[in-house]
Amino acid sequence: QERISQWHDQSSRYSTELRDFKNQVLGMLEAAEKERETMRAEAESAAVRVDRLEREVDYLETQNPAPPCVEVDETLMDKQVATAKQRKNEKYTKLTDCSDTIASVRAMKILKRFGSASGLWTKDAAGSSEKIYVFDGTANDTVYVFPRMREFTLFSATRKAARIKLPYPWVGTGHLVYDGHLYYIRQQGLSFQVIKFNLANKTVVDSSVFPAEEQIPVFGLSPSTYIEVSADEEGLWAIYATKEDEKNMCLAKLDPASLDIEQMWDTPCPRENAEGAFVVCGALHVVYNTRLPSRARVQCVFDVSGTLAPEDASLVYFPKRYGSHASLKYSPHERQIYAWDDGYQIIYRMEMKKKLEV
């Protein structure tokens, strides 16, 4: 009986020691797991910094021997502004024989709801690529790329999308994919830059301070967008506004290779209640709404070549939707518009007609 009692005592003591040792091991494992998570987070952060450093090195190499103007050079900016003012409102020489204008919205297709209330989605406006580029939000640095429309439509998550992290964050929803390059807007202090980013090798090709003084939001209903880069059959355009004429918008023709301003115009199109704009065959089309969203409509058209009189332009209405358009991107070769409306991605197919000579 004494030996049995002694065995019970020893067994109880061993069980207690084993339980204490198990608890100690579990505590050590939990601490090790926390340290592992911390190290993993630090490793991911380091990888992001290394990736960013590599992009910066690539960027410097592509710009050798003279890097583009990334920091604002006051002297250069003053010279660009002076040159732009000299070219302002001069007669425009057409680059193509495009003579079409929008007659009506032929059809509307709601694809899905993705991301936040404001954003941008588009294809390459100059190519035949099927890739879909998605910019979620008005201030970010990561672009989602879907291989085709099918992947973008079927999957609600971003797991089917590649991610492109830009060297500088964008501002607004006025960006454009054109001929394998992303043209996006970066804010730097009180000035704005157009960044030309090569989508194939993920490097900055060029950048330019936009030669306009005291810029203000170009659309009354989209306060985050200061420059809208648009593409049509004749190339690249920039839509913007300044305090000099804060009631109306301005239009500029961009050289896609050098980002130089070829010509600038003051337009009669008001900023108030404007939610977006695009260019078709050299004619600026401005879309208006109300602060309590109703039907959006193209109510101002400005043709730089003078072949379309304002009174001959069609009053185009868009079907009633969810809210207000955050972006409207015209595709010249598809003759349709990729729109972002309160988080919904919509395609508008356009009915075209010929301009009337004035």
Tab-separated table of C-alpha atoms in Angstrom:
chain	number	residue	atom	x	y	z
A	1	GLN	CA	0.000	0.000	0.000
A	2	GLU	CA	2.886	2.382	0.779
A	3	ARG	CA	4.441	1.657	-2.614
A	4	ILE	CA	1.071	2.190	-4.347
A	5	SER	CA	0.602	5.458	-2.477
A	6	GLN	CA	4.135	6.505	-3.400
A	7	TRP	CA	3.418	5.638	-7.053
A	8	HIS	CA	0.260	7.782	-7.019
A	9	ASP	CA	2.205	10.697	-5.530
A	10	GLN	CA	4.975	10.392	-8.105
A	11	SER	CA	2.467	9.984	-10.933
A	12	SER	CA	0.594	13.102	-9.809
A	13	ARG	CA	3.853	15.041	-9.557
A	14	TYR	CA	4.982	13.885	-13.001
A	15	SER	CA	1.579	14.858	-14.486
A	16	THR	CA	1.839	18.313	-12.949
A	17	GLU	CA	5.383	18.754	-14.209
A	18	LEU	CA	4.362	17.510	-17.664
A	19	ARG	CA	1.397	19.928	-17.732
A	20	ASP	CA	3.625	22.816	-16.652
A	21	PHE	CA	6.206	21.871	-19.289
A	22	LYS	CA	3.485	21.665	-21.954
A	23	ASN	CA	2.174	25.112	-21.025
A	24	GLN	CA	5.708	26.464	-21.122
A	25	VAL	CA	6.298	24.951	-24.572
A	26	LEU	CA	2.979	26.369	-25.842
A	27	GLY	CA	3.961	29.807	-24.596
A	28	MET	CA	7.310	29.527	-26.326
A	29	LEU	CA	5.612	28.395	-29.559
A	30	GLU	CA	3.213	31.348	-29.425
A	31	ALA	CA	6.097	33.731	-28.866
A	32	ALA	CA	8.019	32.123	-31.739
A	33	GLU	CA	4.953	32.435	-34.007
A	34	LYS	CA	4.633	36.135	-33.158
A	35	GLU	CA	8.320	36.642	-33.874
A	36	ARG	CA	7.929	34.765	-37.164
A	37	GLU	CA	5.009	37.002	-38.198
A	38	THR	CA	7.016	40.069	-37.249
A	39	MET	CA	9.997	38.857	-39.280
A	40	ARG	CA	7.726	38.018	-42.223
A	41	ALA	CA	6.217	41.513	-42.140
A	42	GLU	CA	9.702	43.037	-41.953
A	43	ALA	CA	10.851	40.845	-44.858
A	44	GLU	CA	7.852	41.900	-46.968
A	45	SER	CA	8.517	45.533	-46.127
A	46	ALA	CA	12.172	45.096	-47.083
A	47	ALA	CA	11.146	43.405	-50.344
A	48	VAL	CA	8.870	46.333	-51.167
A	49	ARG	CA	11.687	48.775	-50.475
A	50	VAL	CA	14.116	46.724	-52.583
A	51	ASP	CA	11.571	46.551	-55.413
A	52	ARG	CA	11.050	50.303	-55.204
A	53	LEU	CA	14.825	50.839	-55.213
A	54	GLU	CA	15.194	48.620	-58.275
A	55	ARG	CA	12.510	50.624	-60.095
A	56	GLU	CA	14.280	53.844	-59.167
A	57	VAL	CA	17.579	52.457	-60.478
A	58	ASP	CA	15.869	51.333	-63.701
A	59	TYR	CA	14.320	54.751	-63.995
A	60	LEU	CA	17.697	56.491	-63.608
A	61	GLU	CA	19.288	54.163	-66.152
A	62	THR	CA	16.578	54.811	-68.750
A	63	GLN	CA	17.031	58.537	-68.322
A	64	ASN	CA	20.826	58.566	-68.658
A	65	PRO	CA	22.477	60.941	-69.222
A	66	ALA	CA	19.824	63.519	-68.334
A	67	PRO	CA	16.917	62.524	-66.089
A	68	PRO	CA	13.485	64.034	-66.770
A	69	CYS	CA	12.194	66.855	-64.669
A	70	VAL	CA	10.820	65.141	-61.600
A	71	GLU	CA	11.306	68.052	-59.239
A	72	VAL	CA	9.671	71.313	-60.226
A	73	ASP	CA	12.133	73.625	-61.942
A	74	GLU	CA	10.643	77.114	-61.601
A	75	THR	CA	12.596	78.531	-64.561
A	76	LEU	CA	11.592	75.658	-66.846
A	77	MET	CA	7.982	75.873	-65.720
A	78	ASP	CA	7.859	79.636	-66.417
A	79	LYS	CA	9.297	79.012	-69.883
A	80	GLN	CA	6.728	76.277	-70.571
A	81	VAL	CA	3.891	78.545	-69.417
A	82	ALA	CA	5.105	81.399	-71.639
A	83	THR	CA	5.416	79.095	-74.659
A	84	ALA	CA	1.978	77.620	-74.035
A	85	LYS	CA	0.383	81.058	-73.789
A	86	GLN	CA	1.877	82.011	-77.161
A	87	ARG	CA	0.202	78.985	-78.760
A	88	LYS	CA	-3.120	79.487	-77.018
A	89	ASN	CA	-6.267	79.664	-79.173
A	90	GLU	CA	-4.357	79.593	-82.469
A	91	LYS	CA	-5.931	77.908	-85.466
A	92	TYR	CA	-5.675	74.128	-85.260
A	93	THR	CA	-4.497	72.015	-88.170
A	94	LYS	CA	-6.304	68.696	-88.324
A	95	LEU	CA	-4.168	65.566	-88.094
A	96	THR	CA	-6.760	63.169	-89.539
A	97	ASP	CA	-9.816	63.206	-91.736
A	98	CYS	CA	-12.038	62.226	-88.820
A	99	SER	CA	-15.386	63.965	-89.274
A	100	ASP	CA	-17.631	62.060	-86.856
A	101	THR	CA	-19.428	63.243	-83.761
A	102	ILE	CA	-21.677	61.539	-81.218
A	103	ALA	CA	-25.350	61.284	-82.104
A	104	SER	CA	-26.618	59.275	-79.122
A	105	VAL	CA	-25.888	56.506	-76.630
A	106	ARG	CA	-26.825	53.348	-78.531
A	107	ALA	CA	-26.565	50.864	-75.644
A	108	MET	CA	-25.450	50.533	-72.040
A	109	LYS	CA	-23.961	47.462	-70.367
A	110	ILE	CA	-23.328	47.253	-66.612
A	111	LEU	CA	-20.495	44.796	-66.068
A	112	LYS	CA	-20.045	44.626	-62.290
A	113	ARG	CA	-19.357	46.554	-59.113
A	114	PHE	CA	-15.721	46.739	-58.114
A	115	GLY	CA	-13.781	48.963	-55.732
A	116	SER	CA	-14.675	52.321	-54.259
A	117	ALA	CA	-17.138	54.968	-55.441
A	118	SER	CA	-14.498	56.767	-57.534
A	119	GLY	CA	-12.069	55.144	-59.919
A	120	LEU	CA	-11.157	54.444	-63.517
A	121	TRP	CA	-11.129	51.424	-65.795
A	122	THR	CA	-10.027	51.295	-69.412
A	123	LYS	CA	-8.274	49.471	-72.233
A	124	ASP	CA	-5.321	50.726	-74.256
A	125	ALA	CA	-6.896	53.542	-76.292
A	126	ALA	CA	-4.405	53.159	-79.153
A	127	GLY	CA	-3.965	49.395	-79.441
A	128	SER	CA	-5.832	46.146	-79.840
A	129	SER	CA	-4.809	44.672	-76.481
A	130	GLU	CA	-7.563	42.946	-74.502
A	131	LYS	CA	-6.070	43.879	-71.129
A	132	ILE	CA	-8.226	45.776	-68.640
A	133	TYR	CA	-6.551	48.378	-66.443
A	134	VAL	CA	-8.274	49.326	-63.188
A	135	PHE	CA	-7.434	52.338	-60.983
A	136	ASP	CA	-9.312	52.067	-57.709
A	137	GLY	CA	-9.743	55.357	-55.866
A	138	THR	CA	-8.492	58.894	-56.459
A	139	ALA	CA	-5.147	58.577	-54.647
A	140	ASN	CA	-3.250	55.295	-54.943
A	141	ASP	CA	-0.146	53.734	-56.502
A	142	THR	CA	-1.264	50.218	-57.514
A	143	VAL	CA	-2.920	49.439	-60.866
A	144	TYR	CA	-4.816	46.160	-61.367
A	145	VAL	CA	-4.369	44.500	-64.760
A	146	PHE	CA	-6.795	41.798	-65.923
A	147	PRO	CA	-5.807	39.751	-69.006
A	148	ARG	CA	-9.250	39.997	-70.639
A	149	MET	CA	-12.717	41.335	-70.061
A	150	ARG	CA	-13.899	37.854	-69.069
A	151	GLU	CA	-11.566	37.628	-66.066
A	152	PHE	CA	-12.527	41.114	-64.933
A	153	THR	CA	-16.253	40.363	-65.231
A	154	LEU	CA	-16.377	36.905	-63.636
A	155	PHE	CA	-14.173	37.337	-60.592
A	156	SER	CA	-15.096	39.727	-57.803
A	157	ALA	CA	-11.700	39.483	-56.114
A	158	THR	CA	-8.411	40.704	-57.533
A	159	ARG	CA	-6.726	37.291	-57.457
A	160	LYS	CA	-6.895	37.032	-61.263
A	161	ALA	CA	-5.267	40.447	-61.685
A	162	ALA	CA	-1.626	41.371	-61.978
A	163	ARG	CA	-0.513	44.370	-59.950
A	164	ILE	CA	1.638	47.238	-61.158
A	165	LYS	CA	3.038	49.407	-58.389
A	166	LEU	CA	3.810	52.876	-59.689
A	167	PRO	CA	6.850	54.873	-58.549
A	168	TYR	CA	4.624	57.822	-57.568
A	169	PRO	CA	0.970	57.814	-56.476
A	170	TRP	CA	-1.673	59.205	-58.800
A	171	VAL	CA	-4.240	61.885	-58.021
A	172	GLY	CA	-7.768	62.070	-59.459
A	173	THR	CA	-9.258	59.882	-62.204
A	174	GLY	CA	-7.907	61.576	-65.333
A	175	HIS	CA	-5.340	58.952	-66.364
A	176	LEU	CA	-4.991	57.151	-69.683
A	177	VAL	CA	-3.440	53.998	-71.177
A	178	TYR	CA	-2.199	54.756	-74.688
A	179	ASP	CA	0.093	52.769	-77.004
A	180	GLY	CA	1.611	50.622	-74.257
A	181	HIS	CA	2.177	53.533	-71.892
A	182	LEU	CA	0.336	54.854	-68.876
A	183	TYR	CA	-0.084	58.621	-68.732
A	184	TYR	CA	-1.034	59.549	-65.201
A	185	ILE	CA	-1.220	62.672	-63.044
A	186	ARG	CA	1.000	63.255	-60.046
A	187	GLN	CA	0.581	66.177	-57.669
A	188	GLN	CA	3.733	67.767	-56.312
A	189	GLY	CA	3.005	70.707	-54.058
A	190	LEU	CA	0.882	73.199	-55.983
A	191	SER	CA	1.906	71.881	-59.403
A	192	PHE	CA	0.933	68.799	-61.383
A	193	GLN	CA	3.040	66.446	-63.481
A	194	VAL	CA	2.124	64.173	-66.358
A	195	ILE	CA	4.082	60.929	-65.854
A	196	LYS	CA	4.685	58.651	-68.848
A	197	PHE	CA	5.136	55.086	-67.582
A	198	ASN	CA	6.122	52.135	-69.780
A	199	LEU	CA	3.814	49.221	-68.931
A	200	ALA	CA	6.096	46.598	-70.493
A	201	ASN	CA	9.299	47.227	-68.536
A	202	LYS	CA	7.672	49.053	-65.575
A	203	THR	CA	9.794	52.196	-65.822
A	204	VAL	CA	9.170	55.923	-66.070
A	205	VAL	CA	9.937	57.045	-69.621
A	206	ASP	CA	9.386	60.769	-69.156
A	207	SER	CA	7.656	63.357	-66.999
A	208	SER	CA	6.657	66.953	-67.466
A	209	VAL	CA	5.317	69.721	-65.266
A	210	PHE	CA	1.980	70.748	-66.753
A	211	PRO	CA	2.445	74.357	-67.952
A	212	ALA	CA	-0.599	75.943	-66.339
A	213	GLU	CA	-0.613	78.291	-63.366
A	214	GLU	CA	-2.948	78.076	-60.361
A	215	GLN	CA	-4.858	75.009	-61.460
A	216	ILE	CA	-8.248	74.165	-59.965
A	217	PRO	CA	-10.420	71.015	-60.266
A	218	VAL	CA	-11.539	70.741	-63.865
A	219	PHE	CA	-14.979	69.247	-63.058
A	220	GLY	CA	-17.317	70.784	-60.506
A	221	LEU	CA	-18.618	67.352	-59.436
A	222	SER	CA	-15.179	65.644	-59.362
A	223	PRO	CA	-13.057	67.754	-56.994
A	224	SER	CA	-10.067	65.371	-57.040
A	225	THR	CA	-9.429	65.589	-60.814
A	226	TYR	CA	-7.241	68.501	-61.941
A	227	ILE	CA	-6.150	67.171	-65.354
A	228	GLU	CA	-8.121	64.791	-67.567
A	229	VAL	CA	-5.918	63.048	-70.156
A	230	SER	CA	-8.046	61.915	-73.085
A	231	ALA	CA	-7.414	60.141	-76.391
A	232	ASP	CA	-9.255	60.328	-79.689
A	233	GLU	CA	-8.583	59.613	-83.359
A	234	GLU	CA	-6.070	62.479	-83.463
A	235	GLY	CA	-3.961	61.627	-80.403
A	236	LEU	CA	-3.694	62.867	-76.825
A	237	TRP	CA	-5.475	65.788	-75.158
A	238	ALA	CA	-5.471	67.333	-71.702
A	239	ILE	CA	-8.550	68.965	-70.162
A	240	TYR	CA	-7.890	71.311	-67.247
A	241	ALA	CA	-8.919	74.572	-65.549
A	242	THR	CA	-7.164	77.525	-63.929
A	243	LYS	CA	-8.066	80.435	-61.672
A	244	GLU	CA	-7.474	82.813	-64.599
A	245	ASP	CA	-10.816	81.680	-66.035
A	246	GLU	CA	-12.254	79.602	-63.239
A	247	LYS	CA	-15.743	79.353	-64.764
A	248	ASN	CA	-14.776	77.465	-67.929
A	249	MET	CA	-12.503	74.605	-68.954
A	250	CYS	CA	-9.346	74.705	-71.053
A	251	LEU	CA	-8.134	72.187	-73.621
A	252	ALA	CA	-4.585	71.321	-74.700
A	253	LYS	CA	-3.139	69.085	-77.424
A	254	LEU	CA	-0.374	66.817	-76.052
A	255	ASP	CA	2.571	65.286	-77.877
A	256	PRO	CA	2.522	61.655	-76.651
A	257	ALA	CA	6.249	61.230	-77.328
A	258	SER	CA	7.641	64.283	-75.529
A	259	LEU	CA	4.660	65.372	-73.385
A	260	ASP	CA	5.023	68.884	-74.850
A	261	ILE	CA	1.938	71.070	-75.222
A	262	GLU	CA	1.357	71.628	-78.933
A	263	GLN	CA	-1.526	74.040	-78.544
A	264	MET	CA	-4.022	75.318	-75.938
A	265	TRP	CA	-7.581	76.652	-76.121
A	266	ASP	CA	-10.031	78.428	-73.846
A	267	THR	CA	-13.411	76.741	-74.208
A	268	PRO	CA	-16.932	78.011	-73.501
A	269	CYS	CA	-17.741	74.863	-71.489
A	270	PRO	CA	-18.550	75.625	-67.816
A	271	ARG	CA	-16.979	73.709	-64.926
A	272	GLU	CA	-20.097	73.987	-62.765
A	273	ASN	CA	-22.065	70.703	-62.548
A	274	ALA	CA	-19.579	69.006	-64.926
A	275	GLU	CA	-18.769	65.417	-63.952
A	276	GLY	CA	-16.503	64.358	-66.803
A	277	ALA	CA	-15.373	64.986	-70.369
A	278	PHE	CA	-13.771	63.289	-73.362
A	279	VAL	CA	-12.616	64.178	-76.876
A	280	VAL	CA	-14.025	62.690	-80.105
A	281	CYS	CA	-12.504	63.647	-83.482
A	282	GLY	CA	-10.975	66.822	-82.082
A	283	ALA	CA	-14.160	67.939	-80.323
A	284	LEU	CA	-14.407	68.255	-76.548
A	285	HIS	CA	-17.613	66.730	-75.111
A	286	VAL	CA	-18.444	67.751	-71.537
A	287	VAL	CA	-20.869	65.672	-69.469
A	288	TYR	CA	-23.045	67.443	-66.881
A	289	ASN	CA	-25.173	66.254	-63.980
A	290	THR	CA	-26.508	67.703	-60.741
A	291	ARG	CA	-25.289	67.362	-57.172
A	292	LEU	CA	-28.384	65.226	-56.541
A	293	PRO	CA	-27.653	62.714	-59.321
A	294	SER	CA	-30.064	62.637	-62.242
A	295	ARG	CA	-29.513	61.837	-65.919
A	296	ALA	CA	-26.076	62.771	-67.187
A	297	ARG	CA	-25.936	64.605	-70.510
A	298	VAL	CA	-23.428	66.019	-72.991
A	299	GLN	CA	-24.434	69.675	-72.960
A	300	CYS	CA	-21.307	71.445	-74.243
A	301	VAL	CA	-19.243	70.586	-77.329
A	302	PHE	CA	-16.160	72.530	-78.417
A	303	ASP	CA	-14.600	71.602	-81.780
A	304	VAL	CA	-11.022	72.909	-82.143
A	305	SER	CA	-11.138	72.656	-85.948
A	306	GLY	CA	-14.323	74.699	-86.212
A	307	THR	CA	-16.114	72.122	-88.392
A	308	LEU	CA	-18.838	71.476	-85.812
A	309	ALA	CA	-20.920	74.429	-84.695
A	310	PRO	CA	-22.172	74.264	-81.074
A	311	GLU	CA	-25.794	74.536	-82.219
A	312	ASP	CA	-25.329	71.507	-84.507
A	313	ALA	CA	-24.038	69.244	-81.743
A	314	SER	CA	-26.477	66.657	-80.419
A	315	LEU	CA	-27.718	66.897	-76.836
A	316	VAL	CA	-26.679	63.398	-75.757
A	317	TYR	CA	-28.322	61.826	-72.688
A	318	PHE	CA	-26.923	58.867	-70.775
A	319	PRO	CA	-29.325	56.299	-69.275
A	320	LYS	CA	-30.186	56.935	-65.620
A	321	ARG	CA	-27.706	55.184	-63.385
A	322	TYR	CA	-26.608	54.955	-59.744
A	323	GLY	CA	-24.919	58.263	-59.034
A	324	SER	CA	-22.414	60.501	-60.795
A	325	HIS	CA	-19.681	59.429	-63.206
A	326	ALA	CA	-16.236	59.478	-61.619
A	327	SER	CA	-14.557	58.853	-64.998
A	328	LEU	CA	-15.460	58.537	-68.688
A	329	LYS	CA	-12.839	57.064	-71.042
A	330	TYR	CA	-13.502	57.112	-74.792
A	331	SER	CA	-12.047	54.276	-76.891
A	332	PRO	CA	-11.473	55.582	-80.459
A	333	HIS	CA	-11.211	52.216	-82.202
A	334	GLU	CA	-14.164	50.663	-80.334
A	335	ARG	CA	-16.358	53.796	-80.401
A	336	GLN	CA	-17.482	53.216	-76.835
A	337	ILE	CA	-16.963	54.730	-73.395
A	338	TYR	CA	-15.681	52.970	-70.275
A	339	ALA	CA	-17.405	54.635	-67.310
A	340	TRP	CA	-17.078	54.358	-63.527
A	341	ASP	CA	-20.315	55.227	-61.743
A	342	ASP	CA	-20.465	54.967	-57.930
A	343	GLY	CA	-18.347	51.797	-58.015
A	344	TYR	CA	-20.139	50.268	-61.021
A	345	GLN	CA	-18.209	49.635	-64.236
A	346	ILE	CA	-20.299	50.481	-67.304
A	347	ILE	CA	-19.789	50.404	-71.072
A	348	TYR	CA	-21.641	52.928	-73.244
A	349	ARG	CA	-21.768	52.168	-76.960
A	350	MET	CA	-22.090	55.305	-79.036
A	351	GLU	CA	-24.076	56.064	-82.193
A	352	MET	CA	-22.030	58.357	-84.463
A	353	LYS	CA	-22.948	60.859	-87.173
A	354	LYS	CA	-21.044	63.152	-89.527
A	355	LYS	CA	-20.177	66.720	-88.552
A	356	LEU	CA	-21.826	69.519	-90.470
A	357	GLU	CA	-19.468	71.975	-92.116
A	358	VAL	CA	-19.885	75.563	-90.927
